[in-house]
mmCIF file of C-alpha atoms in Angstrom:
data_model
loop_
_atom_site.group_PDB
_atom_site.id
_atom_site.type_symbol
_atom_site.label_atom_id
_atom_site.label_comp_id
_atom_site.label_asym_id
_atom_site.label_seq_id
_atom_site.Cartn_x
_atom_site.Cartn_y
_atom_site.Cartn_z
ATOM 1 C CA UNK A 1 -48.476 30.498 18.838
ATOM 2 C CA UNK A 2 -48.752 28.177 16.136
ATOM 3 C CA UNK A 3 -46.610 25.502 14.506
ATOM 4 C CA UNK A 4 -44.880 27.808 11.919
ATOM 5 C CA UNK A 5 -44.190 30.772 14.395
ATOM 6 C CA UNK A 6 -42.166 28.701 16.564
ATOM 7 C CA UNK A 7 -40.676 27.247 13.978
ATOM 8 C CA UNK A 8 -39.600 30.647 12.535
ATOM 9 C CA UNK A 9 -38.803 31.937 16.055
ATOM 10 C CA UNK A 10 -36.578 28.968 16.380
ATOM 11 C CA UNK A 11 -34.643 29.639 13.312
ATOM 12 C CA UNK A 12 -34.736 33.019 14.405
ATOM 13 C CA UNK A 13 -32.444 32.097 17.618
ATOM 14 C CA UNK A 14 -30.403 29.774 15.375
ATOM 15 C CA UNK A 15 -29.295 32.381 12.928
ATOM 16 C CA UNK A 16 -28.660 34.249 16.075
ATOM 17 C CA UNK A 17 -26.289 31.734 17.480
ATOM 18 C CA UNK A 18 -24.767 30.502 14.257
ATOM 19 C CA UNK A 19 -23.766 34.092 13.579
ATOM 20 C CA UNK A 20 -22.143 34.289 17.011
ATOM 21 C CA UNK A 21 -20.247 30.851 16.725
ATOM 22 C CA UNK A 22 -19.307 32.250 13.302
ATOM 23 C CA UNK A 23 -17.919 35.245 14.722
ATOM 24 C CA UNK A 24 -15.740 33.633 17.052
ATOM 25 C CA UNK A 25 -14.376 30.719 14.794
ATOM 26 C CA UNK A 26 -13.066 34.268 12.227
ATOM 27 C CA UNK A 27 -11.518 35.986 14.764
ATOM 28 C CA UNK A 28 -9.497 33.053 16.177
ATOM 29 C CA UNK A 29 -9.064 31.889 12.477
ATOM 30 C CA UNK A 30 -7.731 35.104 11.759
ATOM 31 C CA UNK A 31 -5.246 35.071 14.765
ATOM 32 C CA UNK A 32 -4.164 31.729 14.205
ATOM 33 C CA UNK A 33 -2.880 32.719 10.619
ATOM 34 C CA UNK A 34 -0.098 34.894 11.557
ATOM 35 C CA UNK A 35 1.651 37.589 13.727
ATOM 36 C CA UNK A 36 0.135 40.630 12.467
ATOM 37 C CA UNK A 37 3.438 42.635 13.450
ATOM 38 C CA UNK A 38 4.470 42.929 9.914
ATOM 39 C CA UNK A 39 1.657 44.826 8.860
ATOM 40 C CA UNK A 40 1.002 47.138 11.542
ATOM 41 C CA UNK A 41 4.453 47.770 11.012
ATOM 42 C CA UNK A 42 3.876 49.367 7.871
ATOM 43 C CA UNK A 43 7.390 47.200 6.040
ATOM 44 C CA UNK A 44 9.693 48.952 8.534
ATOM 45 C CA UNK A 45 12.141 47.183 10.584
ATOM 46 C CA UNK A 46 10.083 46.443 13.706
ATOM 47 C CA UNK A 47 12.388 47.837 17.239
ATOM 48 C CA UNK A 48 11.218 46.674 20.111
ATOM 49 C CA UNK A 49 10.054 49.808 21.365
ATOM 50 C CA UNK A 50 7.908 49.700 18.574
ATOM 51 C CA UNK A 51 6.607 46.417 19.018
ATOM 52 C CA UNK A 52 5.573 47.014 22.252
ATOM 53 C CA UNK A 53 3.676 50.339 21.106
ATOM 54 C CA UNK A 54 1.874 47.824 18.843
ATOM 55 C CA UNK A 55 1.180 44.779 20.807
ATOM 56 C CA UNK A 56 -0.441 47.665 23.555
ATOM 57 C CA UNK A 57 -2.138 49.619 21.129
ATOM 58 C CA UNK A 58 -3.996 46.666 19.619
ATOM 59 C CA UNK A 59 -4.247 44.446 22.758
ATOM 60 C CA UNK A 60 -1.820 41.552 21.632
ATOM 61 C CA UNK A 61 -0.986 40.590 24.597
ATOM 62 C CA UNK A 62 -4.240 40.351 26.247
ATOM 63 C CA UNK A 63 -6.085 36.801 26.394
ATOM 64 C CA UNK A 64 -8.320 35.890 23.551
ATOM 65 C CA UNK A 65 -11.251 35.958 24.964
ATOM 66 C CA UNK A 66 -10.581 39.739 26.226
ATOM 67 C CA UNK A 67 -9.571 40.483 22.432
ATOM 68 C CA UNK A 68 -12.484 39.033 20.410
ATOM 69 C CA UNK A 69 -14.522 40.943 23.067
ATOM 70 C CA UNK A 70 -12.979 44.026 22.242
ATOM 71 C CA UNK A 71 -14.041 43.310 18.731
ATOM 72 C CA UNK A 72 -17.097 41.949 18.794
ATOM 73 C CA UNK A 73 -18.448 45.081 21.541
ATOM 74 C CA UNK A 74 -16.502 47.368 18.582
ATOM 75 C CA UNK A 75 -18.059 45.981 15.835
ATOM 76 C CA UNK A 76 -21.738 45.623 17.621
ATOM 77 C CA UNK A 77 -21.147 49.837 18.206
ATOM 78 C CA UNK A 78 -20.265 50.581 14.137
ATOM 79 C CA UNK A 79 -16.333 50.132 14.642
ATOM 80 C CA UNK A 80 -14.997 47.514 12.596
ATOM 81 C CA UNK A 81 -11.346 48.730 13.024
ATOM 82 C CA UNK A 82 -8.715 50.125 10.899
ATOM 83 C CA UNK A 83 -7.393 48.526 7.897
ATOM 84 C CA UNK A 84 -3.542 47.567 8.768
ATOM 85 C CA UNK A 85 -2.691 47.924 5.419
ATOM 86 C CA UNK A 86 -4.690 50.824 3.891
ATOM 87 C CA UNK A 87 -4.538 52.692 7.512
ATOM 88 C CA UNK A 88 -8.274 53.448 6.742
ATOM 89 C CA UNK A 89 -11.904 52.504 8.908
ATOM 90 C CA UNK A 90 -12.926 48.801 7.291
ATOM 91 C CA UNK A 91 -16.042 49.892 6.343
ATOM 92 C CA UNK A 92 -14.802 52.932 4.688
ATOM 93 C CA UNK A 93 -12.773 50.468 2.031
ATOM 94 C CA UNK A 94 -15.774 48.281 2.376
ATOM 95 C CA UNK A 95 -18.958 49.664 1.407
ATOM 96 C CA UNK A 96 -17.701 50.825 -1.974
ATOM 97 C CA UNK A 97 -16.134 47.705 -3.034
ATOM 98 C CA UNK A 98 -19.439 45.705 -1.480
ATOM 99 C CA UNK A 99 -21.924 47.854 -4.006
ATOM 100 C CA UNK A 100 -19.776 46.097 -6.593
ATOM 101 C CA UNK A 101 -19.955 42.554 -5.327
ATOM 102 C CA UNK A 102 -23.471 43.616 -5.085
ATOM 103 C CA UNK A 103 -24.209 44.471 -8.591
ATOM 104 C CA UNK A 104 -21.693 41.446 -9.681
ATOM 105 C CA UNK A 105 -24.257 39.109 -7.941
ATOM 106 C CA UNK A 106 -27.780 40.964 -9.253
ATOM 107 C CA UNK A 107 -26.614 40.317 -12.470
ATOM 108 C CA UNK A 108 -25.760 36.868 -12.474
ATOM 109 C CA UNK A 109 -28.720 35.940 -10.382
ATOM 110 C CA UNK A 110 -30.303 37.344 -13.305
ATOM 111 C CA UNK A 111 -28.902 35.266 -15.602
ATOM 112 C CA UNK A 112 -29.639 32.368 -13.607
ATOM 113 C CA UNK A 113 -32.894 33.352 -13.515
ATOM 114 C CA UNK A 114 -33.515 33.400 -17.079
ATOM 115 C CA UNK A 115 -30.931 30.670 -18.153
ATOM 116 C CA UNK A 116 -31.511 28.121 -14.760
ATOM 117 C CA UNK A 117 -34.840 28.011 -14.070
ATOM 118 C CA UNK A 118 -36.131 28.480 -17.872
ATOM 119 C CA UNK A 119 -33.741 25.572 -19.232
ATOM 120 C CA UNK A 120 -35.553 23.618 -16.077
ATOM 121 C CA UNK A 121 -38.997 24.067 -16.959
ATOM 122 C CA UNK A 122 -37.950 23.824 -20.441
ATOM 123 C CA UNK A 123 -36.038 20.263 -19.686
ATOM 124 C CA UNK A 124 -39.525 18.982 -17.429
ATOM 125 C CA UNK A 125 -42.151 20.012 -19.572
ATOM 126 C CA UNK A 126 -40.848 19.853 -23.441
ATOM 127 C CA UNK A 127 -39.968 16.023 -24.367
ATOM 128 C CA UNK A 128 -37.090 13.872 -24.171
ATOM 129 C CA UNK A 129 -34.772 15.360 -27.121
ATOM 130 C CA UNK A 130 -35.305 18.865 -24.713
ATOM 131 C CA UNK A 131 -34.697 16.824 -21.816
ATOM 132 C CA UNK A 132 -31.298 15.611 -23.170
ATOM 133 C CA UNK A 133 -29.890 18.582 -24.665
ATOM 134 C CA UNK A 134 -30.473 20.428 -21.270
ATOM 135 C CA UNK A 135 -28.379 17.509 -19.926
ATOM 136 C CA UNK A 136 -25.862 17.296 -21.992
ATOM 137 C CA UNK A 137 -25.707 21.079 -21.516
ATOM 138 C CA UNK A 138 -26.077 21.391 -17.566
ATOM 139 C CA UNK A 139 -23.167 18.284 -17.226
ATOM 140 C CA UNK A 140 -20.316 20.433 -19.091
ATOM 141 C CA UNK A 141 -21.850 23.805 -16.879
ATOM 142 C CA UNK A 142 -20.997 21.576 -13.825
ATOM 143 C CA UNK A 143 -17.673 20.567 -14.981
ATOM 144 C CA UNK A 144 -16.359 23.965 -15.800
ATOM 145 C CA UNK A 145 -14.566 25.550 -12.866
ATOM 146 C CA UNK A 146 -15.575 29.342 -12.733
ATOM 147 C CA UNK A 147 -11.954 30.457 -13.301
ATOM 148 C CA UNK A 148 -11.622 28.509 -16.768
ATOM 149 C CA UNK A 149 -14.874 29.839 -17.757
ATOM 150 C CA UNK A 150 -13.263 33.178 -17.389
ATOM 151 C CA UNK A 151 -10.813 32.695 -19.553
ATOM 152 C CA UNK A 152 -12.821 31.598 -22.148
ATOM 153 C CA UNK A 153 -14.903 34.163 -21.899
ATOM 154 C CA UNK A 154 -12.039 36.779 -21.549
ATOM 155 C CA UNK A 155 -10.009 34.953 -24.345
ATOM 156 C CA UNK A 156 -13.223 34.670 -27.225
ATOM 157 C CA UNK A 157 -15.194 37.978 -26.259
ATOM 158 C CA UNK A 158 -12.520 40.513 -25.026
ATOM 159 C CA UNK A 159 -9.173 39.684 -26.323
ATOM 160 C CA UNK A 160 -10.529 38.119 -30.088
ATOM 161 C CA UNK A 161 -13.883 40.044 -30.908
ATOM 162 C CA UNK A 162 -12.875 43.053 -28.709
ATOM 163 C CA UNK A 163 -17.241 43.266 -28.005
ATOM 164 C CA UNK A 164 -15.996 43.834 -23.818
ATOM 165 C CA UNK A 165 -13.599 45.633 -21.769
ATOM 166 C CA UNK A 166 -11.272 42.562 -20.020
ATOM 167 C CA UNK A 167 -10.632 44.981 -16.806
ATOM 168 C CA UNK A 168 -12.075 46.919 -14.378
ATOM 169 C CA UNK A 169 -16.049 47.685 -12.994
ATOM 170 C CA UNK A 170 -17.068 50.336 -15.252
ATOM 171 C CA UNK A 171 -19.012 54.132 -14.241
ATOM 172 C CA UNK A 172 -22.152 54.466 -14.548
ATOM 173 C CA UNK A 173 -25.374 52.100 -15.266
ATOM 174 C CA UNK A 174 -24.800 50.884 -18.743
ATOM 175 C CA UNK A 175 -20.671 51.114 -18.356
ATOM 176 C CA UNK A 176 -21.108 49.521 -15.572
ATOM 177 C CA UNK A 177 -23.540 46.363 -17.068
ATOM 178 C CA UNK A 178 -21.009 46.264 -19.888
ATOM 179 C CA UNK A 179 -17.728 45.604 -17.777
ATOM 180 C CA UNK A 180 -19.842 43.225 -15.308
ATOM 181 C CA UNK A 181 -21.291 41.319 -17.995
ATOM 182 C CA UNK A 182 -18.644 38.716 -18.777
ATOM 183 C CA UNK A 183 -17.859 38.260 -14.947
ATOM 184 C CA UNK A 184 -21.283 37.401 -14.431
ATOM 185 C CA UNK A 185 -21.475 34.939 -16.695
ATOM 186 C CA UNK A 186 -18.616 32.763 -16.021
ATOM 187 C CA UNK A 187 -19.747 33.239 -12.397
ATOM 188 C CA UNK A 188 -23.671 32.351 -13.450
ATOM 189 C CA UNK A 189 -22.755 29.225 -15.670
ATOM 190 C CA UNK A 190 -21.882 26.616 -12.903
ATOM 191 C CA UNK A 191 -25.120 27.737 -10.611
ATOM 192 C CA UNK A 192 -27.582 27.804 -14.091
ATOM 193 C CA UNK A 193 -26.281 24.235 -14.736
ATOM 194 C CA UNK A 194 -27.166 23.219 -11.073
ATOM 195 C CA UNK A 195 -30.299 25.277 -10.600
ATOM 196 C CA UNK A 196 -31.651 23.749 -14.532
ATOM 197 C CA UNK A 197 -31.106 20.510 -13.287
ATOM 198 C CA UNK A 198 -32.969 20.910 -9.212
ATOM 199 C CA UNK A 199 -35.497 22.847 -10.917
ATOM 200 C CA UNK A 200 -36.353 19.850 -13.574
ATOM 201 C CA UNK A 201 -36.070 17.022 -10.842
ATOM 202 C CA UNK A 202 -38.528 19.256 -8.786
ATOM 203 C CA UNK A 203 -40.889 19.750 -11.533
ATOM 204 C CA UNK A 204 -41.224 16.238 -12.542
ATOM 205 C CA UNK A 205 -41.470 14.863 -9.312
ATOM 206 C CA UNK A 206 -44.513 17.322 -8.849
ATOM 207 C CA UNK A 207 -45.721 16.697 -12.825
ATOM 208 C CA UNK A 208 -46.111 12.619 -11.462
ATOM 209 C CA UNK A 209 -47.493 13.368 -8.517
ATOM 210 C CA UNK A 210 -51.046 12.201 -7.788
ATOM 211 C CA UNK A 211 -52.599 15.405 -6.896
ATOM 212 C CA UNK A 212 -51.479 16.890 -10.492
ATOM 213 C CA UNK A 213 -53.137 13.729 -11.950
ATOM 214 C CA UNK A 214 -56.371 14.992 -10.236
ATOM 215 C CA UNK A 215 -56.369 18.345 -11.367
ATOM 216 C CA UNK A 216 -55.876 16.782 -14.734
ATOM 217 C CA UNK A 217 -59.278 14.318 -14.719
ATOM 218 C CA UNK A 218 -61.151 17.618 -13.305
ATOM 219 C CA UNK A 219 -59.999 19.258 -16.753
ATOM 220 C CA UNK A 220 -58.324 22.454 -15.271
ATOM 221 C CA UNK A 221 -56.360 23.998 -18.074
ATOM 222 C CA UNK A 222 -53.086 22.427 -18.453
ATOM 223 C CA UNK A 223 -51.011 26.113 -17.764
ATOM 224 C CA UNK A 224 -53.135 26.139 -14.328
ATOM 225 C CA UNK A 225 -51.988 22.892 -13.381
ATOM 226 C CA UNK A 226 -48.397 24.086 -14.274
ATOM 227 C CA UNK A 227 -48.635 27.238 -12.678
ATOM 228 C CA UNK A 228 -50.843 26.450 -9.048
ATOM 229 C CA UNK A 229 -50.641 22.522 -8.382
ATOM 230 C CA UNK A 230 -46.884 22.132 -10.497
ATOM 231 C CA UNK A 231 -45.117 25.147 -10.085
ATOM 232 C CA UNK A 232 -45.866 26.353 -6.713
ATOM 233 C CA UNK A 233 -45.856 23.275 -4.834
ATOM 234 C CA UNK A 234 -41.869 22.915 -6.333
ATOM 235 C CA UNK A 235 -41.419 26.455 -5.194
ATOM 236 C CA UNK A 236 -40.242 25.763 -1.584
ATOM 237 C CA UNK A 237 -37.219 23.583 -2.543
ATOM 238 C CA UNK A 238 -36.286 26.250 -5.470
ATOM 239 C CA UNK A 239 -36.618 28.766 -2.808
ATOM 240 C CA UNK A 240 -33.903 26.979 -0.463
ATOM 241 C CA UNK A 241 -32.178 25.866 -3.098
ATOM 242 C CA UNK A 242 -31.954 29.697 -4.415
ATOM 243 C CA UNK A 243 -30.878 30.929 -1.044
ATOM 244 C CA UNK A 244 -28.214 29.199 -0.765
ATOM 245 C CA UNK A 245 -27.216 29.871 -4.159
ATOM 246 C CA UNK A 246 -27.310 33.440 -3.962
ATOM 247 C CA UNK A 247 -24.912 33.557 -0.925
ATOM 248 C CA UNK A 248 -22.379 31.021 -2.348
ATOM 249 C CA UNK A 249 -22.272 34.202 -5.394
ATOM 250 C CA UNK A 250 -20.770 36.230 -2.975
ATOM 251 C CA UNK A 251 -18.198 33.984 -2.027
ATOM 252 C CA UNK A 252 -17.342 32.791 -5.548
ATOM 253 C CA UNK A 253 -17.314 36.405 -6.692
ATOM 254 C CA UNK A 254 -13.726 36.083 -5.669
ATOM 255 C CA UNK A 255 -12.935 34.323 -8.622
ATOM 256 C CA UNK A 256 -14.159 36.285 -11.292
ATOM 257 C CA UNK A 257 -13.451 39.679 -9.591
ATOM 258 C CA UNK A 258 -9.974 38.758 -9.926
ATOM 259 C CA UNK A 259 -9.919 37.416 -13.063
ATOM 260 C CA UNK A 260 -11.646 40.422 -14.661
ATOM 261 C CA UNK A 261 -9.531 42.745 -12.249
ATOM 262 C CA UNK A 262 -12.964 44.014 -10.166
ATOM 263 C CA UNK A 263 -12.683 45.592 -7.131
ATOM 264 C CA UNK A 264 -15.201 43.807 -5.167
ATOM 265 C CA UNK A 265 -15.170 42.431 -1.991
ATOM 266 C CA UNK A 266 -14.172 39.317 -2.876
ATOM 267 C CA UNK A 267 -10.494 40.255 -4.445
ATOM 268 C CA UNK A 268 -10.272 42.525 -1.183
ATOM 269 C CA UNK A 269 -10.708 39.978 1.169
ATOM 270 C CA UNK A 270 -7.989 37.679 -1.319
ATOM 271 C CA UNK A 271 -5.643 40.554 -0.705
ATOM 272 C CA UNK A 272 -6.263 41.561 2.760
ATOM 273 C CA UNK A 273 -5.465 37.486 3.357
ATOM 274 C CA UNK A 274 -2.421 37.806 1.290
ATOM 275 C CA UNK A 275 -1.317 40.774 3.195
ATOM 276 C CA UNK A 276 -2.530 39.889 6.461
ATOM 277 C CA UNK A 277 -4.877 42.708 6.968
ATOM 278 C CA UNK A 278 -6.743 40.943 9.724
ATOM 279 C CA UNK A 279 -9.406 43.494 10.341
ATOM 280 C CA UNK A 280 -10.545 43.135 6.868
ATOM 281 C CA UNK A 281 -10.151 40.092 6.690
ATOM 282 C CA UNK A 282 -12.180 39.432 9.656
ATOM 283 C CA UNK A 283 -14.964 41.763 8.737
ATOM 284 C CA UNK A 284 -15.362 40.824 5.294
ATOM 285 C CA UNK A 285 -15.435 37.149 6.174
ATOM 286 C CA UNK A 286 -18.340 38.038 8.945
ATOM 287 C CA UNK A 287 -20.104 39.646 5.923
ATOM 288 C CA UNK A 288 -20.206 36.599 4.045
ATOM 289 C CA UNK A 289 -21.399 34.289 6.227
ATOM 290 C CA UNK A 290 -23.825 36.674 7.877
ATOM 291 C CA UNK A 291 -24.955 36.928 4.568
ATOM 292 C CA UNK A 292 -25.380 33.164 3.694
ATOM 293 C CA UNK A 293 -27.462 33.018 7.130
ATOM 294 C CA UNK A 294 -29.858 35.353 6.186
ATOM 295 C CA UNK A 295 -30.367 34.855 2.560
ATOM 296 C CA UNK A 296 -31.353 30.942 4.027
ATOM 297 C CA UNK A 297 -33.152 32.103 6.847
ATOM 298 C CA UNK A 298 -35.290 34.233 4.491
ATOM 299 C CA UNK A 299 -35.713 31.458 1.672
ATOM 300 C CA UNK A 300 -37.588 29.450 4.786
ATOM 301 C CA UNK A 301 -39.843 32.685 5.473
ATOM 302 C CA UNK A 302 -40.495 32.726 1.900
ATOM 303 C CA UNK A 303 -41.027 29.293 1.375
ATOM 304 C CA UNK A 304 -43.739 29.615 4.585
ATOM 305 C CA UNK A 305 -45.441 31.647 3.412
ATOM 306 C CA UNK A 306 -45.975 30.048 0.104
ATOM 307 C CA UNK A 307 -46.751 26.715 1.906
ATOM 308 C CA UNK A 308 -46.805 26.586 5.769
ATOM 309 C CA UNK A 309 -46.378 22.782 5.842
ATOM 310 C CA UNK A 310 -42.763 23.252 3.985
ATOM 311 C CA UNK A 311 -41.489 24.470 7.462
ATOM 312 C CA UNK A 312 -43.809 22.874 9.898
ATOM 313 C CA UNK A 313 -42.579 19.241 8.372
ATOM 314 C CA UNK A 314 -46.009 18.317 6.637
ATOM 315 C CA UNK A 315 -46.552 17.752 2.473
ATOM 316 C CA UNK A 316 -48.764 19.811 0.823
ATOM 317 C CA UNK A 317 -51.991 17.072 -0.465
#
């Protein structure tokens, strides 16, 4: 087995054991917040023959160990409980809300895309008047909070041109672009800001790099040297830089989905909290961070396979 398979296996068993630690820090988390006794209860006056009906039906007396293995067996089987609140399965309010969040995040990572890593290249490659404008640009994208670019955005756009809705996800493809539009975008601007300025710093550290000066003195076109010796030897940091970035969209959904009134999974897990809906609370919070594990975990396979010594420690010559 070589350097990079064990490497990958051993991130492998990481991911395993970080999601397991995870699992147990969000059900004790979750515990710790409150008596759930008020929900279950459904906002009637709680007898005690009732509230030992609950505290047996849901194992609240039992030790916590026994109860987050309850869960976790449960939720390793497909049962992720019953909402408290919405007396539903989790995953039944889930998975509708979560293709939301979903579509949310492809189009912002889109924008980032475009806006991020274009302004980047743009800011390393162009001059120094480029250079500062992108800077000047990317420091007031990093000072805006998310929630004050919303309402901007919802303030100029929605409530003074009228050119989009202010509420709701939209039906269908193109209703659907058109409500998520504006969320996206105060959710894109802080990440474009960051990712313009890694993927400049990345870029010009590889444009002075000795290796690019080579290629250079051979004469190989300029847009090769960008594209195979610039480009792709800054593509494993972009790539773990990007993974990252793409799960902290799902957590900072939150914020727009509420401010644009989007049922996503990230204003479901603010009211489940509010409400003390621990199931989905629990779940939705194991979602998250099960997807910021993988997303990295895959930016490292990427980033292998692009250039094995970005995971085996070396530096590409």
């Amino acid at each position: 087995m070589n350097t990079v398979a064990r490497t990958l296996l051993g991130r492998l068993g990481g991911l395993v054991l970080t999601l397991f630690l995870a699992s147990i820090v969000i059900f004790s988390a979750t515990l710790l917040a409150g008596d759930p006794l008020a929900a279950l209860a459904g906002g009637a006056k709680p007898t005690p023959e009732l509230i030992g009906q609950i505290r047996a039906s849901y194992h609240l007396d039992d030790p916590l160990w026994t109860r987050y293995w309850l869960w976790l067996t449960a939720a390793l089987h497909g049962d992720f409980g019953t909402s408290f609140v919405y007396k539903t399965d989790v995953m039944t309010l889930i998975a509708p809300r979560f293709a939301i969040t979903l579509e949310l995040v492809l189009l912002t990572v889109i924008l980032i895309l475009v806006f991020g890593v274009g302004s980047g290249i743009l800011a390393a490659i162009r001059g120094r008047a480029v250079d500062r404008t992108v800077s000047i640009l990317t420091s007031l994208g990093m000072a805006l909070p998310t929630f004050v670019v919303a309402i901007l955005l919802i303030w100029i756009f929605a409530k003074t041109l009228g050119w989009f809705p202010v509420y709701g996800a939209g039906t269908g493809v193109w209703d659907r672009a058109w409500h998520l539009f504006l969320p996206a975008v105060s959710l894109a601007v802080l990440f474009i800001a960051y990712i313009s300025r890694v993927t400049r710093s990345s870029l010009v550290a590889q444009l002075h790099s000795e290796h690019v000066d080579t290629a250079r003195v051979r004469g190989i076109p300029r847009s090769r040297v960008f594209t195979v010796h610039v480009f792709r030897n800054a593509s494993p940091q972009l790539l773990a830089i990007a993974g990252t970035t793409i799960a902290g969209l799902f957590a900072a959904s939150a914020i727009a989905e509420v401010a644009f009134g989007i049922g996503g999974i990230g204003s479901l897990l603010v009211q489940a909290a509010s409400r003390a809906d621990l199931p989905v609370v629990q779940i939705v919070s194991l979602i998250l961070v099960t997807i910021f594990v993988v997303l990295n975990a895959l930016a490292d396979l990427v980033s292998a396979l692009i250039d094995p010594s970005s995971i085996s420690g070396g530096s590409r010559a």
